[in-house]
Coordinates of C-alpha atoms and ligand atoms in Angstrom, one line a residue:
X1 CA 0.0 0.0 0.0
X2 CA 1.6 2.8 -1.0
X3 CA 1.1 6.3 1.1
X4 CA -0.7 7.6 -2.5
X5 CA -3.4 5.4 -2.5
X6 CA -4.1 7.0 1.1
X7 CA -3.3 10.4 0.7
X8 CA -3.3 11.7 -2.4
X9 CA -1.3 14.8 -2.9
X10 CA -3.8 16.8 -4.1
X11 CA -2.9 19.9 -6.6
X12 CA -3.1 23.6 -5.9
X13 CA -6.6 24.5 -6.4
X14 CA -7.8 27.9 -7.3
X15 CA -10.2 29.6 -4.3
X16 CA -13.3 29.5 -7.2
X17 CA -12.7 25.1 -7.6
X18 CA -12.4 24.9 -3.8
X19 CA -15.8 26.5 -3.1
X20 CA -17.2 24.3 -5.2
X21 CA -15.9 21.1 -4.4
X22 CA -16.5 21.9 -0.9
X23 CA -19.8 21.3 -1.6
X24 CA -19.2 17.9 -3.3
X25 CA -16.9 17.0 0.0
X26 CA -20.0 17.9 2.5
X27 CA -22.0 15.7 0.1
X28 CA -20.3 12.3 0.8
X29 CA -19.9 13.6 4.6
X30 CA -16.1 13.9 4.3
X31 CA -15.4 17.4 5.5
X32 CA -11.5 18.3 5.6
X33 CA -9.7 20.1 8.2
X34 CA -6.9 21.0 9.1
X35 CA -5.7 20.6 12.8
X36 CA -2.5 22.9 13.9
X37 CA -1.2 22.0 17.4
X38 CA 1.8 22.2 18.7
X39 CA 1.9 19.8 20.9
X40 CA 0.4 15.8 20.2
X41 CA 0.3 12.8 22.8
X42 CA 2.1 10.7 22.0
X43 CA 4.6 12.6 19.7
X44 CA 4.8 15.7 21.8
X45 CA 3.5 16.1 25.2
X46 CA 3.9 18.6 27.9
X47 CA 0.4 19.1 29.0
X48 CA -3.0 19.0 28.4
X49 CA -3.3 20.5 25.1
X50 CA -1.5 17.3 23.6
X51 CA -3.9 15.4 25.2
X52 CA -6.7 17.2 23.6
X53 CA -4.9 17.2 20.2
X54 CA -5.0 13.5 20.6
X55 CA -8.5 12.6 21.3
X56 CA -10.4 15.1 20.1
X57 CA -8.3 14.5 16.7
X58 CA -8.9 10.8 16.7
X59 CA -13.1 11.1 17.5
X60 CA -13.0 13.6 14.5
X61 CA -11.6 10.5 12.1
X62 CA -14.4 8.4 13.9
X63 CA -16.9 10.7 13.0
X64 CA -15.4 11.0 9.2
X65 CA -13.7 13.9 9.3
X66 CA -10.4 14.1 6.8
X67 CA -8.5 15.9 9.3
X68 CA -4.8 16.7 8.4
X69 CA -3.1 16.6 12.0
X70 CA -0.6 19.4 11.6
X71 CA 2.6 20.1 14.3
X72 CA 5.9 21.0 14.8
X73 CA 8.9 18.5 13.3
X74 CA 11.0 18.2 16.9
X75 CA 12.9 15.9 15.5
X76 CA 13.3 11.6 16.3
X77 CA 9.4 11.2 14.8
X78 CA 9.8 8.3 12.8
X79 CA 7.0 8.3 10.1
X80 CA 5.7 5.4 8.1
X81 CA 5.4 6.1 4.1
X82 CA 6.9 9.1 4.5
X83 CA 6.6 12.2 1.4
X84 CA 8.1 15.6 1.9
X85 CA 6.7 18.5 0.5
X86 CA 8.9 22.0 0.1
X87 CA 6.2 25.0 1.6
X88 CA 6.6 27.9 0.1
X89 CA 7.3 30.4 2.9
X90 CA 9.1 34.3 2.6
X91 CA 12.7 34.6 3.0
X92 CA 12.5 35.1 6.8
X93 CA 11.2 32.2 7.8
X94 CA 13.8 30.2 5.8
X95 CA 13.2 27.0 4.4
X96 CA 10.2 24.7 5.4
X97 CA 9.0 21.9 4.7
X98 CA 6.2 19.5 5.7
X99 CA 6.8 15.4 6.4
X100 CA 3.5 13.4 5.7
X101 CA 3.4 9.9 6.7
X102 CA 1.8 7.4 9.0
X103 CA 2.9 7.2 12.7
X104 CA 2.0 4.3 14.5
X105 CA -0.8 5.9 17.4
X106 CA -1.9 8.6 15.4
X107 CA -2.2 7.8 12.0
X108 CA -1.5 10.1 9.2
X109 CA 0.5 13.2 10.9
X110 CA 1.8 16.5 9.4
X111 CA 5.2 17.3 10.5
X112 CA 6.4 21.0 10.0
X113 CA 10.2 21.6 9.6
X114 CA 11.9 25.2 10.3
X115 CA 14.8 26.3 11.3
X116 CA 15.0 26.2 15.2
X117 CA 11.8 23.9 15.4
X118 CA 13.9 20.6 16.0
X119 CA 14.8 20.5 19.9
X120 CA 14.2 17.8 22.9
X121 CA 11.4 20.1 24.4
X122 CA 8.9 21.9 22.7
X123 CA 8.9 24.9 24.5
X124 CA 11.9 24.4 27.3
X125 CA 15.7 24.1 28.1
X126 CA 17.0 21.7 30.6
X127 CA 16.7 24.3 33.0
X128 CA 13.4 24.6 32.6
X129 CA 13.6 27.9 31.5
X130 CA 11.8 28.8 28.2
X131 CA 14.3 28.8 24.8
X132 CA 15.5 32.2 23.7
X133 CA 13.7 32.0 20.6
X134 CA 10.3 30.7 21.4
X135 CA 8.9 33.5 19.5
X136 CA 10.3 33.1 16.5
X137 CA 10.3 29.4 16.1
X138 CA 6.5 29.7 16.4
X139 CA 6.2 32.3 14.1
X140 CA 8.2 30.8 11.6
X141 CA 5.7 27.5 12.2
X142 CA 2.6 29.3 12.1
X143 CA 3.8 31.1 8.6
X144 CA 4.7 27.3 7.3
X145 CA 1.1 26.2 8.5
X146 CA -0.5 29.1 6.4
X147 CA 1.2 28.1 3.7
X148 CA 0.2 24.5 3.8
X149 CA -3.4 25.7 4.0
X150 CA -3.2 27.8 1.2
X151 CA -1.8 25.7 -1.4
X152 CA -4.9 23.1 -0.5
X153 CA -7.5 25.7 1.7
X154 CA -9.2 23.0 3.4
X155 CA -13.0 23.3 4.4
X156 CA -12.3 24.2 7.8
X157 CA -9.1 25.6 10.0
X158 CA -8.8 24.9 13.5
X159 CA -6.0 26.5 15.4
X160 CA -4.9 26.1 19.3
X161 CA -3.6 28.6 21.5
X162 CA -0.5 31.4 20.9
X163 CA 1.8 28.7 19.2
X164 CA -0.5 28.6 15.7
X165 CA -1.8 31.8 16.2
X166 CA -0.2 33.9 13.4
X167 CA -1.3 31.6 10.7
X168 CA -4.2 33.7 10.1
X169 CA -1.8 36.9 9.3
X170 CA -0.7 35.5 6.5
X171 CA -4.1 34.3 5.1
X172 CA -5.7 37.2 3.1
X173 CA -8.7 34.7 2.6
X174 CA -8.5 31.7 4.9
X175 CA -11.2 29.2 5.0
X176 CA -13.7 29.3 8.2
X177 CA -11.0 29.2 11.2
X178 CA -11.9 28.1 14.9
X179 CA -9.7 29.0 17.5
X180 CA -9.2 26.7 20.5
X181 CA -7.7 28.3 23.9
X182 CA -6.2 25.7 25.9
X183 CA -5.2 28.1 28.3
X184 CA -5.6 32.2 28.2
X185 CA -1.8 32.5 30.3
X186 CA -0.1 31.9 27.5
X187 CA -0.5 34.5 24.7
X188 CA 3.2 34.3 23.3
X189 CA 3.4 38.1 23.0
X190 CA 7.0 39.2 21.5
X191 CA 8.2 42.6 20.3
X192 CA 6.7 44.7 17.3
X193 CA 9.1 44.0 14.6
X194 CA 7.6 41.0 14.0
X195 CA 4.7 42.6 12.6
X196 CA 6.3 43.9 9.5
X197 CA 7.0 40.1 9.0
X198 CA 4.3 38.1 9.9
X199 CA 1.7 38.8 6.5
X200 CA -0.8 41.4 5.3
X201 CA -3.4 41.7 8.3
X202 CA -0.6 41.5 10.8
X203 CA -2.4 45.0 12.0
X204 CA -4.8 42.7 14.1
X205 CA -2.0 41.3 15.9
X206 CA -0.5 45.0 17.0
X207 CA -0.3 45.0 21.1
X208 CA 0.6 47.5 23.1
X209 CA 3.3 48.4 20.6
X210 CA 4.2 44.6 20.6
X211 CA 2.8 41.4 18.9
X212 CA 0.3 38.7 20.7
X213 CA -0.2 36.0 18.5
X214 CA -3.1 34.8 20.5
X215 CA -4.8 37.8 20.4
X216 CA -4.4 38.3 16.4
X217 CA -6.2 34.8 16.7
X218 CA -9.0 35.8 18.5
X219 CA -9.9 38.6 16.0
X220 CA -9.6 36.7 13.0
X221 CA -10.9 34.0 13.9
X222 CA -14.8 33.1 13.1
X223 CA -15.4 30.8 16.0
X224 CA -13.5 30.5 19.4
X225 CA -13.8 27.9 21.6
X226 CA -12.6 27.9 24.9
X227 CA -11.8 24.4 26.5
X228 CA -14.7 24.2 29.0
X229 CA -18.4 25.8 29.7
X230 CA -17.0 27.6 33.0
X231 CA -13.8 29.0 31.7
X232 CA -16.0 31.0 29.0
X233 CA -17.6 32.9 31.3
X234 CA -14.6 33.6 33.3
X235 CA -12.4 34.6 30.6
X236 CA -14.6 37.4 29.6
X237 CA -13.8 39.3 33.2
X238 CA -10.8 41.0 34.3
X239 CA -9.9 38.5 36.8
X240 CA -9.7 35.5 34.1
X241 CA -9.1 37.4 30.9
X242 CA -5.3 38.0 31.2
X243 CA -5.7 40.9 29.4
X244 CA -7.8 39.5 26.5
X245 CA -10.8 39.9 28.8
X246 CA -12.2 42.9 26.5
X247 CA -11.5 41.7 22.9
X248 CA -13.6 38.4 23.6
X249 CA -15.9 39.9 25.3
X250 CA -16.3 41.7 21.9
X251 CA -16.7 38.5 20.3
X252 CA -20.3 38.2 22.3
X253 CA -21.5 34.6 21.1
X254 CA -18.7 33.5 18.4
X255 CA -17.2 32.2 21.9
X256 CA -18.4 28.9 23.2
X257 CA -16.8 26.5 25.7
X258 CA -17.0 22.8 24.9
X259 CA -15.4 20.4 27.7
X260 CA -12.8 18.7 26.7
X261 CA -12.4 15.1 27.1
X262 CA -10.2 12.3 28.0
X263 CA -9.0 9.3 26.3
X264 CA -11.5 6.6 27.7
X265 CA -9.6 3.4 26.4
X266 CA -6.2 4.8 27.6
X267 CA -7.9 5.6 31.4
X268 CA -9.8 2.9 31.7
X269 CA -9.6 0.7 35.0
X270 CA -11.0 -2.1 34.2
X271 CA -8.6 -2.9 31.4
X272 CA -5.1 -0.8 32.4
X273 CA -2.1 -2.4 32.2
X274 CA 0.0 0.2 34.4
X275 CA -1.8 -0.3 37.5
X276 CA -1.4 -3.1 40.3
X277 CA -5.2 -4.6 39.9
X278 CA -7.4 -4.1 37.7
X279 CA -11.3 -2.9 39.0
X280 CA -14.4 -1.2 37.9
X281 CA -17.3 0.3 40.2
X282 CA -18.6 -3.1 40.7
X283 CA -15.1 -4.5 42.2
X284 CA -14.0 -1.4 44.1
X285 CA -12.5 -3.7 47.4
X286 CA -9.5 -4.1 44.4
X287 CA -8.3 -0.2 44.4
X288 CA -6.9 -2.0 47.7
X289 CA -3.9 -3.7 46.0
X290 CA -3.4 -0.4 44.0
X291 CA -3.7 1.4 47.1
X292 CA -0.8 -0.7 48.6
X293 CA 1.5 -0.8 45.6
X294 CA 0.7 3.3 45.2
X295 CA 2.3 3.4 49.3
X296 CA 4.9 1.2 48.7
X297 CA 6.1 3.2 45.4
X298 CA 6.2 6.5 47.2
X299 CA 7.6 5.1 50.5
X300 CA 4.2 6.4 52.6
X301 CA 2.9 4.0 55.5
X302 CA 0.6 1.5 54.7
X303 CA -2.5 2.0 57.2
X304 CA -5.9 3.4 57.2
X305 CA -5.1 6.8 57.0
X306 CA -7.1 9.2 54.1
X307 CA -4.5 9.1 50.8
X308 CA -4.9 12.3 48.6
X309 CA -2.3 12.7 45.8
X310 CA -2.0 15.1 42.8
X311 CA -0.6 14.8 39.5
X312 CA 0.5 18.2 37.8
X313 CA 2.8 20.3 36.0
X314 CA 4.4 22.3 38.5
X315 CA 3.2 25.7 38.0
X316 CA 1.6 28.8 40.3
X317 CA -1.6 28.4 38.3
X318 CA -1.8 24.3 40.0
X319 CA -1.1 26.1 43.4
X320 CA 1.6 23.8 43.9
X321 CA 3.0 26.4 46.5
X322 CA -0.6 26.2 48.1
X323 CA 0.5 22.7 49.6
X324 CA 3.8 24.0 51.4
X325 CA 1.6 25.9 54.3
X326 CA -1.0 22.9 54.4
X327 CA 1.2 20.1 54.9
X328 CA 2.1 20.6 58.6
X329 CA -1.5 20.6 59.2
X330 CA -2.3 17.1 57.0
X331 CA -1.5 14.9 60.4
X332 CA -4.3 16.7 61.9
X333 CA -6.9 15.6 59.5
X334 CA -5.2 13.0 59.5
X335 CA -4.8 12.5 56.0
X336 CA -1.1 11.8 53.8
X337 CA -0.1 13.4 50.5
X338 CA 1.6 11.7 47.7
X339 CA 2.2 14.4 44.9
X340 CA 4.1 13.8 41.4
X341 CA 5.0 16.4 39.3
X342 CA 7.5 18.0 37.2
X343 CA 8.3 21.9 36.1
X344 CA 9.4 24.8 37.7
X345 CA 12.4 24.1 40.0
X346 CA 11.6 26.2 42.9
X347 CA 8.3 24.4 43.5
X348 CA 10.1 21.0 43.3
X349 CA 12.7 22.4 45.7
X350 CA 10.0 23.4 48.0
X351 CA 8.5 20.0 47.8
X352 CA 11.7 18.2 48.9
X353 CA 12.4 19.9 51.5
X354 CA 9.2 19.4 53.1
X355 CA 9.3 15.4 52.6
X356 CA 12.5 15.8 54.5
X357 CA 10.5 17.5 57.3
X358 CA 7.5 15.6 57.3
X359 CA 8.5 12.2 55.6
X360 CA 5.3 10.3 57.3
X361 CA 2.8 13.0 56.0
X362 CA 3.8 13.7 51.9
X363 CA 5.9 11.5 49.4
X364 CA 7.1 13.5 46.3
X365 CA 8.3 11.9 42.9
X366 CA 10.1 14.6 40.8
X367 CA 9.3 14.2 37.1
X368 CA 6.7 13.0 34.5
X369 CA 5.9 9.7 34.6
X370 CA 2.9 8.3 33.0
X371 CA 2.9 4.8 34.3
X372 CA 3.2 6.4 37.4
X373 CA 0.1 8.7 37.1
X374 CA -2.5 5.7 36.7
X375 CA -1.5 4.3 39.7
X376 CA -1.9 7.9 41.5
X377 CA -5.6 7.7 40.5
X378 CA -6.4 3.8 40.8
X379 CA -4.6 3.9 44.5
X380 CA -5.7 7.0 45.9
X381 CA -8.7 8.0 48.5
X382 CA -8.8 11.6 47.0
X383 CA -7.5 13.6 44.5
X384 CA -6.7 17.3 45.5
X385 CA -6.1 19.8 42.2
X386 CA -5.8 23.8 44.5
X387 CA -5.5 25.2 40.8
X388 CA -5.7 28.9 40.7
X389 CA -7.3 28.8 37.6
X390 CA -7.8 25.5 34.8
X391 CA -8.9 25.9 31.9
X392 CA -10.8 22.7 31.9
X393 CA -8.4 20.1 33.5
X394 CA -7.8 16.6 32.7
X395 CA -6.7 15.1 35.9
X396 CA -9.8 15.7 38.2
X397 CA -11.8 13.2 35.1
X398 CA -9.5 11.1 35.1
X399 CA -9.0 10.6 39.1
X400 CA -13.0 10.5 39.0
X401 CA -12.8 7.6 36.2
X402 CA -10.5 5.8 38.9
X403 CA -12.6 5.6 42.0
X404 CA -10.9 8.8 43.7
X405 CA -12.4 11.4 44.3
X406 CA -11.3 14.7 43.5
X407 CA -11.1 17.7 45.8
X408 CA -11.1 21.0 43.9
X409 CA -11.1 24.6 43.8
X410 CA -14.1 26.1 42.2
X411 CA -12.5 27.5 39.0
X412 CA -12.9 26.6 35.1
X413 CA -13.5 23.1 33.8
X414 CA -13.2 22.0 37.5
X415 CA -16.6 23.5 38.3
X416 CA -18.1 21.9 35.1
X417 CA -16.8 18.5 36.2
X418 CA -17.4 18.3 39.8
X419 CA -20.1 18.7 42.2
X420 CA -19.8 19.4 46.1
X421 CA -20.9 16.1 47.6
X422 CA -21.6 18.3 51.2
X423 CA -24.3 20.0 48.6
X424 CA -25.2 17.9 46.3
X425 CA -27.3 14.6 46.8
X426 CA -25.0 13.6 43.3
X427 CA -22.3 15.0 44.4
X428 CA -18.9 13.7 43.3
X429 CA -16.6 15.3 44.9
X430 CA -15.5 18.3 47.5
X431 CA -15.6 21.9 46.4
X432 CA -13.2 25.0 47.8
X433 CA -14.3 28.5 47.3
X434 CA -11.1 29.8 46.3
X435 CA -7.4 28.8 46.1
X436 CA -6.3 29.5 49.6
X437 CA -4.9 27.6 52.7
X438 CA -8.1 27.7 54.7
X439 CA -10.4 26.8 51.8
X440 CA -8.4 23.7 50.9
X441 CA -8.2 23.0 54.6
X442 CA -11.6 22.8 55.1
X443 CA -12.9 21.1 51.7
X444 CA -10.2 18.3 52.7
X445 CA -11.4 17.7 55.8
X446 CA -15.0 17.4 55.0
X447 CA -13.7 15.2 52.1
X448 CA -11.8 13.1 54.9
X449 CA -15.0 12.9 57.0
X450 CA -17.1 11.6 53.9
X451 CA -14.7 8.6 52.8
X452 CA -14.0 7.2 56.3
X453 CA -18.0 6.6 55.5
X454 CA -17.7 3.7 53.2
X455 CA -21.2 3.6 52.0
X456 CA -21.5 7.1 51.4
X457 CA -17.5 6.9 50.1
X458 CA -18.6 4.7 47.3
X459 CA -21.2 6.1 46.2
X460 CA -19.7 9.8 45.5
X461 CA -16.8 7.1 43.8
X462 CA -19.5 4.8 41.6
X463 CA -21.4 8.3 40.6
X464 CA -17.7 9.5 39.1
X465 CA -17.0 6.2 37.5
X466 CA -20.4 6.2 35.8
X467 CA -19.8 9.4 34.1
X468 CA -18.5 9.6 30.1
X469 CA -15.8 11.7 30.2
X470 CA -15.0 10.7 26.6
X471 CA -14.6 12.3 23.2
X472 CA -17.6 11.1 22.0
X473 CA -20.2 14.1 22.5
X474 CA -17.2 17.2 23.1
X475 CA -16.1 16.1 19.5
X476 CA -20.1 15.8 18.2
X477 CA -19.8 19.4 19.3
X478 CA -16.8 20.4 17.4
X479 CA -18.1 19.0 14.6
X480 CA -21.1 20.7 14.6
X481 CA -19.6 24.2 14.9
X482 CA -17.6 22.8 11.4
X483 CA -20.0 21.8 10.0
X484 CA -22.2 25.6 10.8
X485 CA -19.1 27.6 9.3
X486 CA -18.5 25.5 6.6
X487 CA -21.7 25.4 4.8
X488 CA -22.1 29.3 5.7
X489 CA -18.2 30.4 5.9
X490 CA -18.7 34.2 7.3
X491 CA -21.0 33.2 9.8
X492 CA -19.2 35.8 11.5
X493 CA -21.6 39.0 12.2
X494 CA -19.6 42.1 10.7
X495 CA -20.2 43.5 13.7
X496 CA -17.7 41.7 15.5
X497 CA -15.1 42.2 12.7
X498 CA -12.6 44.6 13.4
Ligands
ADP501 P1 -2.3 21.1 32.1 O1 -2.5 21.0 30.6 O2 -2.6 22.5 32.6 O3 -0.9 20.7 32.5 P2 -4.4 19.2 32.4 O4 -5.0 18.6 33.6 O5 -5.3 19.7 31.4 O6 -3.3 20.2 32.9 O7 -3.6 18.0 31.7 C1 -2.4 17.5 32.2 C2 -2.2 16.1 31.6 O8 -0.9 15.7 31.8 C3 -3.1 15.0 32.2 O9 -3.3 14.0 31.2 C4 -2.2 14.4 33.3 O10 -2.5 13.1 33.6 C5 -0.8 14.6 32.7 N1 0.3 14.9 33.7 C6 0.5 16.1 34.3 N2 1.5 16.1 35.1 C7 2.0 14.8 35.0 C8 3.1 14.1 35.5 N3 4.0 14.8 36.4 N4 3.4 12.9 35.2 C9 2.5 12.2 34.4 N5 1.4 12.8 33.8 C10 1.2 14.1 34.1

């Protein structure tokens, strides 16, 4: 089978032919998109947003959609039936190209080549400090990506946060474009001479005498969609909007949150090969072995005392440094803390140093580690996530498909996904006002008074287990909003166009 008969490389089509065989496409149900990301589980992953790539990519090719999967070329991606097409780009950005071929988890995959893209991280240095030329690497992506979509203009584009934000500069005429914030912190915002670069409405981009390629993105785009209901509404205040607050309020209802989802095969307890036993709500006695092997792996006791852990990037927005004033006070609960997690150095320093001072009360593993992070769910009594803010969250659905039950501040995805047990006869979890020490406090202990209840205990856990967390309707939902802008492609009122 040769990667022709799959993917034909199809021939520069003037705007007029496209229209029309758009129409042809929408016929037989095959709409075609194309997906820029710049991150991809399992190619790339630092956080969520490759997670999302992922599954919401591969429900879209279960629901039909020709979706070209489009990201970075780091480097070491070994593709099956590999082609290589030149792009043609401006002198800037240098040479690109783009690597079609089959990988073996995520099918067919786009792989963008420019100059400084190839590097171990996507975004970081060993140090953990962010490389010197973030900015221009991405630009020079996003330029790549627009040319891609203009020498083939697919029926719909659909671009994720800051990283693929400038394609639409380029794109005089672009097809319908969605925008998907992952998360509003990250805007990528560099200095102003980029925007005699970046293409011909590079205007929209201009910020405060810099560039933001996020919020060029949001004004171009015909659709935004942030990653949950909740974190809608809150990015269109000062509090949440990181500055952005104003231009999407702008955007009145082209912005709609649709949850993200999770990959149910890969978090699935009933059928995981990471954790210690294998359960599902109707065999919960079996967390107990995972439970054991969870204690034993982060050197905690083994006894009957409330287990919370948390799995996380290591940032302020997790309030990571939230945990350093609770944990003298966990052995009053009583309740121990098992927490893994990787990123910012001076949180993981912080996290050391109280192990050393309360060894009995909080384990710490230093680093990402997947195999790992199933057995923080299956073996766990709660899950704690003191984010600031989250954008949707992955980990509190993913605890909840696991039996344990999550304990979280009432912020963005996290209030779309849990409910206050305390409040709520289907309750599934504990809820704290707001992202401080005497919040958490109390939400943990009522959470630690509620599980020592066992019948009570498993029914907040069965009432999370029986929830679809998958990709299945999110993705029914993306499609839709395709589907609206293709057949009508400046859906867009002009009163929103600036
Ligand atoms: P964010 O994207 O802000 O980091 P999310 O909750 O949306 O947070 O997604 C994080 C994803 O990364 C989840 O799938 C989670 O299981 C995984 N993850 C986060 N930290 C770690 C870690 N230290 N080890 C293993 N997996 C992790």
């Amino acid at each position: 089978l040769a990667m022709s008969d799959i993917f034909p490389v199809k021939p520069n089509r003037p705007r007029e032919e496209t229209r029309t065989s758009k129409v042809a496409v929408r016929q037989t149900g095959q709409m075609r998109v194309v997906f820029a990301t710049a991150e991809l589980s399992p190619v790339a992953t630092v956080g969520g947003l490759a997670a999302a790539a992922a599954g919401l990519g591969a429900e879209l090719r279960r629901l039909g959609v020709d979706l070209d999967v489009v990201m970075p070329d780091y480097g070491d991606v070994a593709l099956v039936d590999e082609t290589t097409m030149p792009l043609e780009v401006p002198d800037w950005v240098g040479s690109a190209t783009i690597r079609v071929g089959f990988h073996p988890v995520v099918g067919r995959l786009h792989l963008v080549s420019v100059p400084g893209m190839a590097r171990p991280h996507p975004y970081l240095q060993a140090n953990g400090e962010g490389w010197h030329d973030n900015s221009d690497r991405f630009f020079r992506f996003a330029r790549a990506v627009a040319a891609f979509i203009d020498r083939d203009p697919p029926d719909v584009v659909h671009l994720n946060d800051w990283h693929t934000g400038a394609t639409l500069a380029a794109l005089a005429d672009p097809p319908p474009t969605v925008v998907s914030i992952h998360n509003l912190a990250y805007q990528g915002i560099s200095d102003g001479s980029w925007l005699d670069r970046i293409g011909p409405r590079a205007a929209h981009y201009e910020w405060w005498g810099g560039v933001n390629p996020l919020s060029g993105a949001l004004a171009l785009a015909d659709r935004i969609v942030a990653v949950s209901p909740h974190y809608a509404t809150e990015i269109i205040t000062p509090a949440g909007g990181f500055g952005l607050d104003e231009p999407l309020r702008n955007r009145g209802d082209d912005l709609i949150g649709i949850l993200n989802g999770i990959d149910s095969e890969m978090w699935d307890p009933a059928h995981d090969p990471l954790i210690a036993a294998p359960f599902d709500a109707a065999s919960l006695d079996a967390r107990r072995s995972n439970r054991t092997a969870l204690l034993a792996r982060v050197g905690l006791p083994d006894d009957d005392v409330v287990l919370a852990t948390v799995v996380t990037r290591l940032t302020h927005q997790k309030g990571i440094d939230l945990l350093a004033p609770l944990v003298p006070l966990l052995a009053q609960i009583p309740m121990r803390l098992a927490v893994l997690g990787s990123g910012d150095a001076r949180l993981a320093a912080q996290l050391h140093s109280l192990v050393t001072e309360y060894p009995d009360t909080l384990a710490f593993v230093d680093g990402y580690d997947e195999a790992l992070s199933h057995l923080m769910f299956a073996g766990a009594d709660l899950y704690l996530m003191p984010s600031r803010f989250e954008p949707c969250g992955l980990t509190q659905m993913q605890a909840m498909r696991y039996g344990a039950i999550p304990v979280v501040t009432a912020v963005g995805g996290l209030v779309d996904t849990v409910t206050d047990a305390d409040v709520h006869r289907d309750g599934t979890g504990f809820v704290a006002d707001r992202a401080e020490r005497e919040d958490l406090l109390a939400a943990l202990f009522r959470a630690e008074r509620r599980v020592r209840d066992r019948r009570r205990r498993s029914a907040i856990q069965k009432r999370g287990m029986a929830i679809d967390w998958s990709w299945h309707e999110p993705a029914r939902e993306y499609l839709a909003l395709y589907g609206e802008l293709a057949a009508n492609p400046r859906i867009r009122s002009e009163s929103s166009r600036r």
